[in-house]
Amino acid sequence: QVQLVESGGGLVQPGGSLRLSCAASGTIFSINFMGWYRQAPGKERELVAGMPKGGNIMYANFVKGRFTVSGDNPLNTVYLQMNSLKPEDTAVYYCAADITWSRYNNYYRYWGQGTQVTVSS
């Protein structure tokens, strides 16, 4: 059983900052990706930032220069530092991880429960 537990969402004024955290736990042999997606009302879920194991960090164009993703080594916790927040950043933010529980199995995509981020004055 694998769980992704998120924390750190909330209400913040425009221009403010928030830091999200996501920790993976359970039967884990290897993680080869951790990242953050978001979904606003009436919109599809979209990638915000991702950390492939041993690869280049990915950012969506709409967060470049404002958000920073980081993680522990070995990768089992991922963080999202969000600065200069805008009302259009309001969404449910989901942690995602590609995890396998043994060397003989494929990687599967797991999702956190989601944390609400609201940017409003």
Short mmCIF file of C-alpha atoms in Angstrom, two decimals:
data_model
loop_
_atom_site.label_atom_id
_atom_site.label_comp_id
_atom_site.label_asym_id
_atom_site.label_seq_id
_atom_site.Cartn_x
_atom_site.Cartn_y
_atom_site.Cartn_z
CA GLN A 1 0.00 0.00 0.00
CA VAL A 2 1.37 3.39 -1.02
CA GLN A 3 0.19 6.74 0.28
CA LEU A 4 0.99 10.30 -0.70
CA VAL A 5 0.22 12.74 2.09
CA GLU A 6 0.07 16.42 1.25
CA SER A 7 0.10 19.49 3.45
CA GLY A 8 0.48 23.24 3.23
CA GLY A 9 -2.48 24.58 1.28
CA GLY A 10 -4.66 27.47 2.39
CA LEU A 11 -5.84 31.00 1.74
CA VAL A 12 -3.32 33.67 0.80
CA GLN A 13 -3.51 37.20 -0.58
CA PRO A 14 -2.26 38.02 -4.08
CA GLY A 15 1.50 38.39 -4.03
CA GLY A 16 1.83 36.06 -1.06
CA SER A 17 3.60 32.72 -0.67
CA LEU A 18 2.75 29.17 0.29
CA ARG A 19 4.79 25.99 0.58
CA LEU A 20 3.29 22.60 -0.17
CA SER A 21 4.76 19.29 0.98
CA CYS A 22 4.10 15.73 -0.11
CA ALA A 23 5.53 12.62 1.53
CA ALA A 24 5.35 9.11 0.08
CA SER A 25 5.03 6.15 2.43
CA GLY A 26 4.29 2.45 2.31
CA THR A 27 5.84 -0.40 0.37
CA ILE A 28 8.19 1.47 -1.95
CA PHE A 29 11.11 0.01 -3.86
CA SER A 30 11.77 2.95 -6.14
CA ILE A 31 10.33 6.33 -7.12
CA ASN A 32 11.27 7.69 -10.52
CA PHE A 33 9.08 10.81 -10.59
CA MET A 34 7.44 13.16 -8.09
CA GLY A 35 5.63 16.34 -8.94
CA TRP A 36 2.65 18.64 -8.61
CA TYR A 37 -0.47 19.07 -10.72
CA ARG A 38 -3.39 21.39 -10.22
CA GLN A 39 -7.04 21.50 -11.19
CA ALA A 40 -9.18 24.62 -11.15
CA PRO A 41 -13.00 24.44 -11.28
CA GLY A 42 -14.20 23.60 -14.76
CA LYS A 43 -10.68 22.94 -16.04
CA GLU A 44 -8.56 19.87 -16.67
CA ARG A 45 -5.78 18.81 -14.37
CA GLU A 46 -2.46 20.27 -15.50
CA LEU A 47 1.19 19.80 -14.65
CA VAL A 48 2.70 22.52 -12.45
CA ALA A 49 6.19 21.14 -11.82
CA GLY A 50 7.87 17.75 -11.84
CA MET A 51 11.10 16.07 -10.75
CA PRO A 52 12.07 13.00 -12.77
CA LYS A 53 14.67 10.92 -10.91
CA GLY A 54 18.04 11.81 -12.38
CA GLY A 55 16.41 14.10 -14.94
CA ASN A 56 15.71 17.76 -15.55
CA ILE A 57 13.10 19.51 -13.47
CA MET A 58 10.02 20.54 -15.47
CA TYR A 59 7.94 23.67 -14.95
CA ALA A 60 4.78 24.83 -16.62
CA ASN A 61 5.27 28.14 -18.38
CA PHE A 62 2.72 29.84 -16.17
CA VAL A 63 4.80 29.26 -12.99
CA LYS A 64 8.36 29.79 -14.22
CA GLY A 65 10.19 32.23 -12.01
CA ARG A 66 7.51 32.09 -9.29
CA PHE A 67 7.35 28.46 -8.15
CA THR A 68 10.22 26.16 -7.16
CA VAL A 69 9.98 22.38 -6.81
CA SER A 70 12.47 20.47 -4.69
CA GLY A 71 12.80 17.07 -3.09
CA ASP A 72 14.73 14.94 -0.65
CA ASN A 73 17.49 12.55 -1.72
CA PRO A 74 16.54 9.74 -2.09
CA LEU A 75 13.35 11.06 -3.62
CA ASN A 76 10.42 10.34 -1.32
CA THR A 77 9.28 13.82 -0.38
CA VAL A 78 8.60 16.72 -2.72
CA TYR A 79 7.99 20.37 -1.97
CA LEU A 80 6.49 23.23 -3.95
CA GLN A 81 7.46 26.75 -2.92
CA MET A 82 4.96 29.15 -4.45
CA ASN A 83 5.79 32.86 -4.49
CA SER A 84 4.09 35.86 -6.09
CA LEU A 85 0.79 34.02 -6.09
CA LYS A 86 -1.99 35.24 -8.36
CA PRO A 87 -5.76 34.70 -8.18
CA GLU A 88 -5.49 32.48 -11.27
CA ASP A 89 -3.30 30.10 -9.24
CA THR A 90 -6.39 29.17 -7.23
CA ALA A 91 -6.93 25.42 -7.61
CA VAL A 92 -6.71 22.07 -5.89
CA TYR A 93 -3.07 21.01 -6.00
CA TYR A 94 -2.29 17.31 -6.28
CA CYS A 95 0.94 15.50 -5.58
CA ALA A 96 1.85 12.73 -8.04
CA ALA A 97 4.47 10.02 -7.90
CA ASP A 98 5.49 7.11 -10.12
CA ILE A 99 6.30 4.24 -7.76
CA THR A 100 7.13 0.58 -7.95
CA TRP A 101 7.09 -1.73 -4.94
CA SER A 102 9.59 -4.26 -6.29
CA ARG A 103 12.27 -4.61 -8.94
CA TYR A 104 9.98 -6.97 -10.85
CA ASN A 105 6.97 -4.67 -11.20
CA ASN A 106 6.10 -1.67 -13.35
CA TYR A 107 5.88 1.85 -12.05
CA TYR A 108 2.39 3.09 -11.27
CA ARG A 109 1.14 6.65 -10.93
CA TYR A 110 -0.15 7.50 -7.45
CA TRP A 111 -2.00 10.65 -6.46
CA GLY A 112 -2.35 12.55 -3.23
CA GLN A 113 -5.72 13.60 -1.87
CA GLY A 114 -5.31 17.18 -3.04
CA THR A 115 -4.90 20.41 -1.11
CA GLN A 116 -6.83 23.60 -1.79
CA VAL A 117 -4.90 26.76 -2.61
CA THR A 118 -6.98 29.94 -2.75
CA VAL A 119 -5.46 33.26 -3.73
CA SER A 120 -7.82 36.10 -2.92
CA SER A 121 -7.90 39.48 -1.25
#
